[in-house]
Tab-separated table of N, CA and C in Angstrom:
chain	number	residue	atom	x	y	z
A	3	UNK	N	-58.514	-75.445	63.623
A	3	UNK	CA	-59.537	-74.785	63.178
A	3	UNK	C	-60.482	-75.445	63.345
A	4	UNK	N	-62.091	-74.847	63.008
A	4	UNK	CA	-63.055	-75.701	63.084
A	4	UNK	C	-63.254	-76.527	62.180
A	5	UNK	N	-62.592	-76.305	60.979
A	5	UNK	CA	-62.879	-76.975	59.884
A	5	UNK	C	-62.350	-78.307	60.462
A	6	UNK	N	-60.865	-78.351	60.728
A	6	UNK	CA	-60.210	-79.470	61.026
A	6	UNK	C	-61.237	-80.514	61.876
A	7	UNK	N	-61.584	-79.858	63.212
A	7	UNK	CA	-62.110	-80.204	63.976
A	7	UNK	C	-63.153	-81.038	63.444
A	8	UNK	N	-64.175	-80.272	62.775
A	8	UNK	CA	-65.279	-81.013	62.240
A	8	UNK	C	-64.995	-82.106	61.358
A	9	UNK	N	-64.018	-82.077	60.542
A	9	UNK	CA	-63.546	-82.937	59.549
A	9	UNK	C	-63.174	-84.639	60.457
A	10	UNK	N	-62.252	-84.424	61.622
A	10	UNK	CA	-61.975	-85.533	62.410
A	10	UNK	C	-63.352	-86.065	63.186
A	11	UNK	N	-64.099	-84.930	63.786
A	11	UNK	CA	-65.147	-85.684	64.446
A	11	UNK	C	-66.089	-86.221	63.713
A	12	UNK	N	-66.384	-86.002	62.185
A	12	UNK	CA	-66.919	-86.853	61.168
A	12	UNK	C	-66.238	-87.883	60.818
A	13	UNK	N	-65.096	-88.453	61.533
A	13	UNK	CA	-64.152	-89.377	61.000
A	13	UNK	C	-63.551	-89.324	59.663
A	14	UNK	N	-63.401	-88.078	59.380
A	14	UNK	CA	-62.701	-87.856	57.843
A	14	UNK	C	-61.460	-87.435	58.069
A	15	UNK	N	-60.652	-87.584	56.979
A	15	UNK	CA	-59.124	-87.227	57.182
A	15	UNK	C	-59.195	-85.898	56.711
A	16	UNK	N	-58.664	-84.924	57.166
A	16	UNK	CA	-58.487	-83.450	56.805
A	16	UNK	C	-57.637	-83.079	55.755
A	17	UNK	N	-58.098	-82.845	54.663
A	17	UNK	CA	-57.302	-82.802	53.439
A	17	UNK	C	-57.112	-81.222	52.739
A	18	UNK	N	-56.189	-80.839	52.147
A	18	UNK	CA	-55.779	-79.731	51.895
A	18	UNK	C	-56.279	-79.458	50.339
A	19	UNK	N	-56.345	-78.437	49.428
A	19	UNK	CA	-56.922	-78.250	48.207
A	19	UNK	C	-56.178	-79.388	47.319
A	20	UNK	N	-54.754	-79.880	47.213
A	20	UNK	CA	-53.782	-80.352	46.787
A	20	UNK	C	-54.097	-81.805	46.890
A	21	UNK	N	-54.785	-82.108	48.085
A	21	UNK	CA	-55.010	-83.557	48.187
A	21	UNK	C	-54.108	-84.364	49.358
A	22	UNK	N	-53.296	-83.135	49.938
A	22	UNK	CA	-52.165	-83.808	50.945
A	22	UNK	C	-52.858	-83.601	52.468
A	23	UNK	N	-52.541	-84.199	53.132
A	23	UNK	CA	-53.257	-84.463	54.555
A	23	UNK	C	-52.715	-83.223	55.377
A	24	UNK	N	-53.888	-82.244	56.105
A	24	UNK	CA	-53.601	-81.316	56.950
A	24	UNK	C	-52.677	-81.800	58.132
A	25	UNK	N	-51.783	-81.246	58.372
A	25	UNK	CA	-51.110	-81.701	59.747
A	25	UNK	C	-51.278	-80.506	60.681
A	26	UNK	N	-51.318	-80.743	61.893
A	26	UNK	CA	-51.661	-79.728	63.244
A	26	UNK	C	-49.927	-79.070	63.043
A	27	UNK	N	-49.558	-77.665	63.506
A	27	UNK	CA	-48.640	-77.205	63.807
A	27	UNK	C	-47.818	-77.891	65.015
A	28	UNK	N	-47.477	-78.914	65.182
A	28	UNK	CA	-47.351	-80.012	66.188
A	28	UNK	C	-46.091	-80.750	66.127
A	29	UNK	N	-45.202	-81.034	67.036
A	29	UNK	CA	-44.542	-82.174	67.036
A	29	UNK	C	-44.846	-83.558	67.430
A	30	UNK	N	-45.001	-84.392	66.160
A	30	UNK	CA	-45.420	-85.767	67.028
A	30	UNK	C	-44.489	-86.637	67.559
A	31	UNK	N	-44.925	-87.472	68.559
A	31	UNK	CA	-44.152	-88.389	69.112
A	31	UNK	C	-43.034	-88.951	68.251
A	32	UNK	N	-41.753	-89.134	68.364
A	32	UNK	CA	-40.991	-89.884	67.495
A	32	UNK	C	-40.203	-88.757	66.548
A	33	UNK	N	-41.113	-87.658	65.953
A	33	UNK	CA	-40.641	-86.598	65.069
A	33	UNK	C	-39.423	-85.980	65.860
A	34	UNK	N	-38.658	-85.449	64.994
A	34	UNK	CA	-37.598	-84.464	65.175
A	34	UNK	C	-38.087	-83.055	65.522
A	35	UNK	N	-37.603	-82.598	66.556
A	35	UNK	CA	-38.112	-81.121	67.008
A	35	UNK	C	-37.322	-80.210	65.951
A	36	UNK	N	-38.119	-79.031	65.769
A	36	UNK	CA	-37.371	-78.119	64.704
A	36	UNK	C	-35.890	-77.516	65.350
A	37	UNK	N	-35.417	-77.034	64.434
A	37	UNK	CA	-33.778	-76.576	65.114
A	37	UNK	C	-34.045	-75.532	65.894
A	38	UNK	N	-35.065	-74.697	65.606
A	38	UNK	CA	-35.815	-73.418	66.638
A	38	UNK	C	-35.275	-73.946	67.891
A	39	UNK	N	-35.985	-74.975	68.106
A	39	UNK	CA	-35.805	-75.314	69.683
A	39	UNK	C	-34.253	-75.625	70.165
A	40	UNK	N	-33.491	-76.137	69.643
A	40	UNK	CA	-32.143	-76.499	69.956
A	40	UNK	C	-31.410	-74.849	69.800
A	41	UNK	N	-31.771	-73.763	69.161
A	41	UNK	CA	-31.185	-72.437	68.934
A	41	UNK	C	-31.849	-71.883	70.329
A	42	UNK	N	-33.096	-71.989	70.289
A	42	UNK	CA	-33.537	-71.384	71.541
A	42	UNK	C	-33.088	-71.760	72.806
A	43	UNK	N	-32.873	-72.903	72.933
A	43	UNK	CA	-32.315	-73.820	74.137
A	43	UNK	C	-30.594	-73.099	74.400
A	44	UNK	N	-29.771	-73.181	73.526
A	44	UNK	CA	-28.719	-72.211	73.497
A	44	UNK	C	-28.467	-70.992	73.734
A	45	UNK	N	-29.636	-70.254	73.315
A	45	UNK	CA	-29.791	-68.963	73.742
A	45	UNK	C	-30.166	-68.635	75.022
A	46	UNK	N	-31.144	-69.500	75.493
A	46	UNK	CA	-31.768	-68.932	76.779
A	46	UNK	C	-30.994	-69.627	77.839
A	47	UNK	N	-30.190	-70.893	77.617
A	47	UNK	CA	-29.733	-71.653	78.652
A	47	UNK	C	-28.102	-71.380	78.403
A	48	UNK	N	-27.451	-70.720	77.548
A	48	UNK	CA	-26.148	-70.598	77.310
A	48	UNK	C	-25.228	-70.358	78.181
A	49	UNK	N	-23.991	-70.007	78.027
A	49	UNK	CA	-22.704	-69.681	78.844
A	49	UNK	C	-23.124	-68.567	79.635
A	50	UNK	N	-22.721	-68.316	81.057
A	50	UNK	CA	-23.354	-67.355	81.790
A	50	UNK	C	-24.860	-66.758	81.945
A	51	UNK	N	-25.642	-67.547	81.447
A	51	UNK	CA	-26.845	-67.052	81.276
A	51	UNK	C	-27.890	-67.999	81.779
A	52	UNK	N	-29.181	-67.831	81.777
A	52	UNK	CA	-30.507	-68.641	82.405
A	52	UNK	C	-31.403	-68.094	82.905
A	53	UNK	N	-32.332	-68.356	82.770
A	53	UNK	CA	-33.769	-68.036	83.602
A	53	UNK	C	-33.512	-67.667	85.148
A	54	UNK	N	-34.293	-66.734	85.228
A	54	UNK	CA	-34.334	-66.225	86.697
A	54	UNK	C	-35.025	-67.158	87.406
A	55	UNK	N	-36.182	-67.854	86.944
A	55	UNK	CA	-37.272	-68.517	87.160
A	55	UNK	C	-38.018	-69.544	86.366
A	56	UNK	N	-37.989	-70.839	86.860
A	56	UNK	CA	-38.384	-71.892	85.796
A	56	UNK	C	-39.952	-72.378	86.236
A	57	UNK	N	-40.832	-72.059	85.452
A	57	UNK	CA	-42.173	-72.859	85.911
A	57	UNK	C	-42.226	-73.916	84.946
A	58	UNK	N	-42.746	-75.233	85.676
A	58	UNK	CA	-42.935	-76.359	85.176
A	58	UNK	C	-44.439	-76.893	85.337
A	59	UNK	N	-45.071	-77.131	84.408
A	59	UNK	CA	-46.407	-77.564	84.716
A	59	UNK	C	-46.769	-78.669	83.727
A	60	UNK	N	-47.746	-79.523	84.574
A	60	UNK	CA	-48.587	-80.406	83.529
A	60	UNK	C	-47.664	-81.693	82.514
A	61	UNK	N	-46.723	-81.991	83.350
A	61	UNK	CA	-46.038	-83.055	82.668
A	61	UNK	C	-45.272	-84.059	83.391
A	62	UNK	N	-45.030	-85.067	82.848
A	62	UNK	CA	-44.296	-86.743	83.361
A	62	UNK	C	-42.803	-86.217	83.272
A	63	UNK	N	-42.405	-85.175	82.497
A	63	UNK	CA	-40.683	-85.060	82.299
A	63	UNK	C	-40.093	-86.359	81.723
A	64	UNK	N	-40.868	-87.087	81.070
A	64	UNK	CA	-40.461	-88.183	80.590
A	64	UNK	C	-40.042	-88.179	78.972
A	65	UNK	N	-40.272	-87.229	78.203
A	65	UNK	CA	-39.987	-87.269	76.796
A	65	UNK	C	-38.818	-86.380	76.944
A	66	UNK	N	-37.691	-86.715	76.169
A	66	UNK	CA	-36.464	-85.735	75.807
A	66	UNK	C	-36.619	-85.412	74.344
A	67	UNK	N	-36.007	-84.117	74.251
A	67	UNK	CA	-35.021	-83.662	75.184
A	67	UNK	C	-35.733	-82.631	75.992
A	68	UNK	N	-37.084	-82.427	75.925
A	68	UNK	CA	-37.740	-81.423	76.555
A	68	UNK	C	-37.312	-81.577	78.288
A	69	UNK	N	-37.594	-83.160	78.745
A	69	UNK	CA	-37.661	-83.172	80.177
A	69	UNK	C	-36.308	-82.500	80.882
A	70	UNK	N	-35.243	-82.739	79.835
A	70	UNK	CA	-34.057	-82.227	80.052
A	70	UNK	C	-33.840	-80.679	80.600
A	71	UNK	N	-34.658	-80.063	80.157
A	71	UNK	CA	-34.746	-78.453	80.422
A	71	UNK	C	-34.453	-78.491	81.634
A	72	UNK	N	-35.448	-78.800	82.454
A	72	UNK	CA	-35.838	-78.712	83.839
A	72	UNK	C	-34.207	-78.878	84.758
A	73	UNK	N	-33.149	-79.071	84.168
A	73	UNK	CA	-31.862	-79.353	84.867
A	73	UNK	C	-31.028	-78.430	84.330
A	74	UNK	N	-31.379	-77.541	83.201
A	74	UNK	CA	-30.639	-76.398	82.475
A	74	UNK	C	-30.861	-75.103	83.514
A	75	UNK	N	-29.442	-74.802	83.901
A	75	UNK	CA	-29.641	-73.726	84.716
A	75	UNK	C	-29.585	-73.803	86.308
A	76	UNK	N	-29.322	-72.965	86.803
A	76	UNK	CA	-29.036	-73.253	88.276
A	76	UNK	C	-30.399	-72.221	89.006
A	77	UNK	N	-31.329	-72.113	88.559
A	77	UNK	CA	-32.213	-71.248	88.866
A	77	UNK	C	-33.469	-71.776	89.843
A	78	UNK	N	-34.448	-70.788	90.556
A	78	UNK	CA	-35.647	-71.846	91.306
A	78	UNK	C	-36.539	-72.157	90.201
A	79	UNK	N	-37.182	-73.232	90.779
A	79	UNK	CA	-38.312	-73.800	89.945
A	79	UNK	C	-39.747	-73.882	90.421
A	80	UNK	N	-40.645	-73.670	89.874
A	80	UNK	CA	-41.970	-73.872	90.644
A	80	UNK	C	-42.441	-74.871	89.936
A	81	UNK	N	-42.857	-76.352	90.293
A	81	UNK	CA	-43.363	-77.361	89.641
A	81	UNK	C	-45.059	-77.262	90.067
A	82	UNK	N	-46.168	-77.072	89.134
A	82	UNK	CA	-47.340	-77.374	89.258
A	82	UNK	C	-47.510	-78.500	88.579
A	83	UNK	N	-47.996	-79.664	89.259
A	83	UNK	CA	-48.300	-80.806	88.672
A	83	UNK	C	-49.194	-81.817	89.613
A	84	UNK	N	-49.618	-82.691	89.147
A	84	UNK	CA	-50.642	-83.535	89.726
A	84	UNK	C	-49.549	-84.388	90.930
A	85	UNK	N	-48.811	-84.705	90.188
A	85	UNK	CA	-47.426	-85.611	91.068
A	85	UNK	C	-46.220	-85.109	90.758
A	86	UNK	N	-45.220	-85.353	91.786
A	86	UNK	CA	-43.720	-85.074	91.647
A	86	UNK	C	-43.494	-86.298	90.562
A	87	UNK	N	-42.874	-85.870	89.345
A	87	UNK	CA	-42.139	-86.658	88.260
A	87	UNK	C	-40.951	-87.438	89.123
A	88	UNK	N	-40.759	-88.866	88.627
A	88	UNK	CA	-39.711	-89.262	88.837
A	88	UNK	C	-38.055	-88.839	88.799
A	89	UNK	N	-38.425	-87.767	87.729
A	89	UNK	CA	-36.984	-87.325	87.385
A	89	UNK	C	-36.767	-85.761	88.015
A	90	UNK	N	-37.741	-85.407	88.629
A	90	UNK	CA	-37.793	-84.049	89.608
A	90	UNK	C	-36.793	-84.303	90.772
A	91	UNK	N	-35.897	-83.583	90.854
A	91	UNK	CA	-35.021	-83.479	92.066
A	91	UNK	C	-35.366	-82.144	92.723
A	92	UNK	N	-36.068	-82.156	93.754
A	92	UNK	CA	-36.301	-81.008	94.654
A	92	UNK	C	-35.115	-80.291	95.087
A	93	UNK	N	-34.929	-79.003	95.209
A	93	UNK	CA	-33.899	-78.371	95.911
A	93	UNK	C	-34.521	-77.800	96.699
A	94	UNK	N	-33.617	-76.896	98.005
A	94	UNK	CA	-34.287	-76.061	98.586
A	94	UNK	C	-34.787	-74.820	98.151
A	95	UNK	N	-34.453	-74.238	96.792
A	95	UNK	CA	-35.193	-73.122	96.134
A	95	UNK	C	-36.347	-73.432	95.613
A	96	UNK	N	-36.720	-74.531	95.316
A	96	UNK	CA	-37.840	-75.139	94.655
A	96	UNK	C	-39.060	-75.007	95.430
A	97	UNK	N	-40.338	-74.852	94.636
A	97	UNK	CA	-41.640	-74.653	95.395
A	97	UNK	C	-42.377	-75.777	94.250
A	98	UNK	N	-43.267	-76.489	95.165
A	98	UNK	CA	-44.234	-77.695	94.460
A	98	UNK	C	-45.342	-77.479	94.851
A	99	UNK	N	-46.255	-77.260	93.893
A	99	UNK	CA	-47.642	-76.872	94.177
A	99	UNK	C	-48.338	-78.191	93.092
A	100	UNK	N	-48.879	-79.403	94.277
A	100	UNK	CA	-49.433	-80.411	93.821
A	100	UNK	C	-50.826	-80.530	93.768
A	101	UNK	N	-51.453	-80.946	92.374
A	101	UNK	CA	-52.890	-80.532	92.053
A	101	UNK	C	-53.076	-80.394	90.703
A	102	UNK	N	-54.150	-79.826	90.424
A	102	UNK	CA	-54.496	-79.442	88.928
A	102	UNK	C	-53.794	-78.231	88.421
A	103	UNK	N	-53.313	-77.932	87.206
A	103	UNK	CA	-52.629	-76.854	86.726
A	103	UNK	C	-53.367	-75.666	87.038
A	104	UNK	N	-54.760	-75.907	86.765
A	104	UNK	CA	-55.565	-74.467	86.633
A	104	UNK	C	-55.542	-73.982	88.327
A	105	UNK	N	-55.878	-74.954	88.987
A	105	UNK	CA	-55.610	-74.401	90.539
A	105	UNK	C	-54.228	-74.118	91.121
A	106	UNK	N	-53.114	-74.658	90.711
A	106	UNK	CA	-51.891	-74.374	90.649
A	106	UNK	C	-51.470	-72.774	90.419
A	107	UNK	N	-51.821	-72.677	89.160
A	107	UNK	CA	-51.855	-71.117	88.343
A	107	UNK	C	-52.377	-70.403	89.214
A	108	UNK	N	-53.676	-70.513	89.828
A	108	UNK	CA	-54.650	-69.553	90.421
A	108	UNK	C	-53.771	-69.110	91.563
A	109	UNK	N	-53.452	-70.406	92.474
A	109	UNK	CA	-52.874	-70.014	93.676
A	109	UNK	C	-51.485	-69.177	93.347
A	110	UNK	N	-50.771	-69.461	92.378
A	110	UNK	CA	-49.328	-68.420	92.114
A	110	UNK	C	-49.642	-67.442	91.928
A	111	UNK	N	-50.841	-66.994	90.725
A	111	UNK	CA	-51.457	-65.425	90.830
A	111	UNK	C	-51.674	-65.076	92.135
A	112	UNK	N	-52.603	-65.543	92.686
A	112	UNK	CA	-53.129	-64.965	94.033
A	112	UNK	C	-51.718	-64.685	94.979
A	113	UNK	N	-50.786	-65.295	95.023
A	113	UNK	CA	-49.462	-64.970	95.807
A	113	UNK	C	-48.925	-63.816	95.121
A	114	UNK	N	-49.080	-63.837	93.850
A	114	UNK	CA	-48.397	-62.475	93.332
A	114	UNK	C	-49.536	-61.155	93.398
A	115	UNK	N	-50.499	-61.443	93.898
A	115	UNK	CA	-51.226	-60.301	94.165
A	115	UNK	C	-52.110	-59.908	93.120
A	116	UNK	N	-52.381	-61.151	92.350
A	116	UNK	CA	-53.322	-60.789	91.017
A	116	UNK	C	-54.708	-61.662	91.207
A	117	UNK	N	-55.806	-61.073	90.620
A	117	UNK	CA	-57.254	-61.346	91.204
A	117	UNK	C	-57.702	-62.378	89.840
A	118	UNK	N	-57.497	-63.382	90.211
A	118	UNK	CA	-57.996	-64.486	89.235
A	118	UNK	C	-58.611	-65.420	89.893
A	119	UNK	N	-59.900	-65.470	89.499
A	119	UNK	CA	-60.593	-66.798	90.007
A	119	UNK	C	-60.316	-67.749	89.745
A	120	UNK	N	-60.486	-68.921	90.937
A	120	UNK	CA	-59.847	-70.260	90.522
A	120	UNK	C	-60.866	-71.226	89.217
A	121	UNK	N	-60.095	-71.910	88.675
A	121	UNK	CA	-60.678	-72.430	87.437
A	121	UNK	C	-61.378	-73.772	87.939
A	122	UNK	N	-61.223	-74.183	88.843
A	122	UNK	CA	-61.860	-75.513	89.345
A	122	UNK	C	-62.014	-75.683	90.618
A	123	UNK	N	-62.090	-76.931	91.419
A	123	UNK	CA	-61.639	-77.340	92.480
A	123	UNK	C	-61.099	-76.529	93.673
A	124	UNK	N	-60.563	-77.328	94.576
A	124	UNK	CA	-59.967	-76.478	95.629
A	124	UNK	C	-58.429	-75.967	95.273
A	125	UNK	N	-58.639	-74.668	95.333
A	125	UNK	CA	-57.270	-74.090	94.836
A	125	UNK	C	-56.255	-74.177	95.941
A	126	UNK	N	-54.838	-74.521	95.297
A	126	UNK	CA	-53.823	-74.666	96.241
A	126	UNK	C	-53.350	-73.676	96.686
A	127	UNK	N	-52.705	-73.756	97.907
A	127	UNK	CA	-52.121	-72.427	98.510
A	127	UNK	C	-51.093	-72.596	98.575
A	128	UNK	N	-50.244	-71.414	98.457
A	128	UNK	CA	-48.682	-71.118	98.564
A	128	UNK	C	-48.463	-71.009	99.970
């Protein structure tokens, strides 16, 4: 929220009325992921299931367990990234769009026939 941002920009610790620190709704590095992550992973990539397509964007694919999702399932993948992460093993079905994510998604939208103006620099081409 704006209040939290204002507190941080003023070099203040955002605190709630009870005196406790206000923590954003994110998982910090080193914290355990919520059980929902693992439940959803089992449901989404379980036996005889899997996505039809996986879009991977803006990531180094270094932080586990999230990074391992790229190998869960046997679907085609679209990588939209500034570089190909070391752990990404491209298959014949995969598409790689190198560059900024905004430009890569604009190129993907254009390839799907959607009219979306490019967000920044030179748009990638599919």
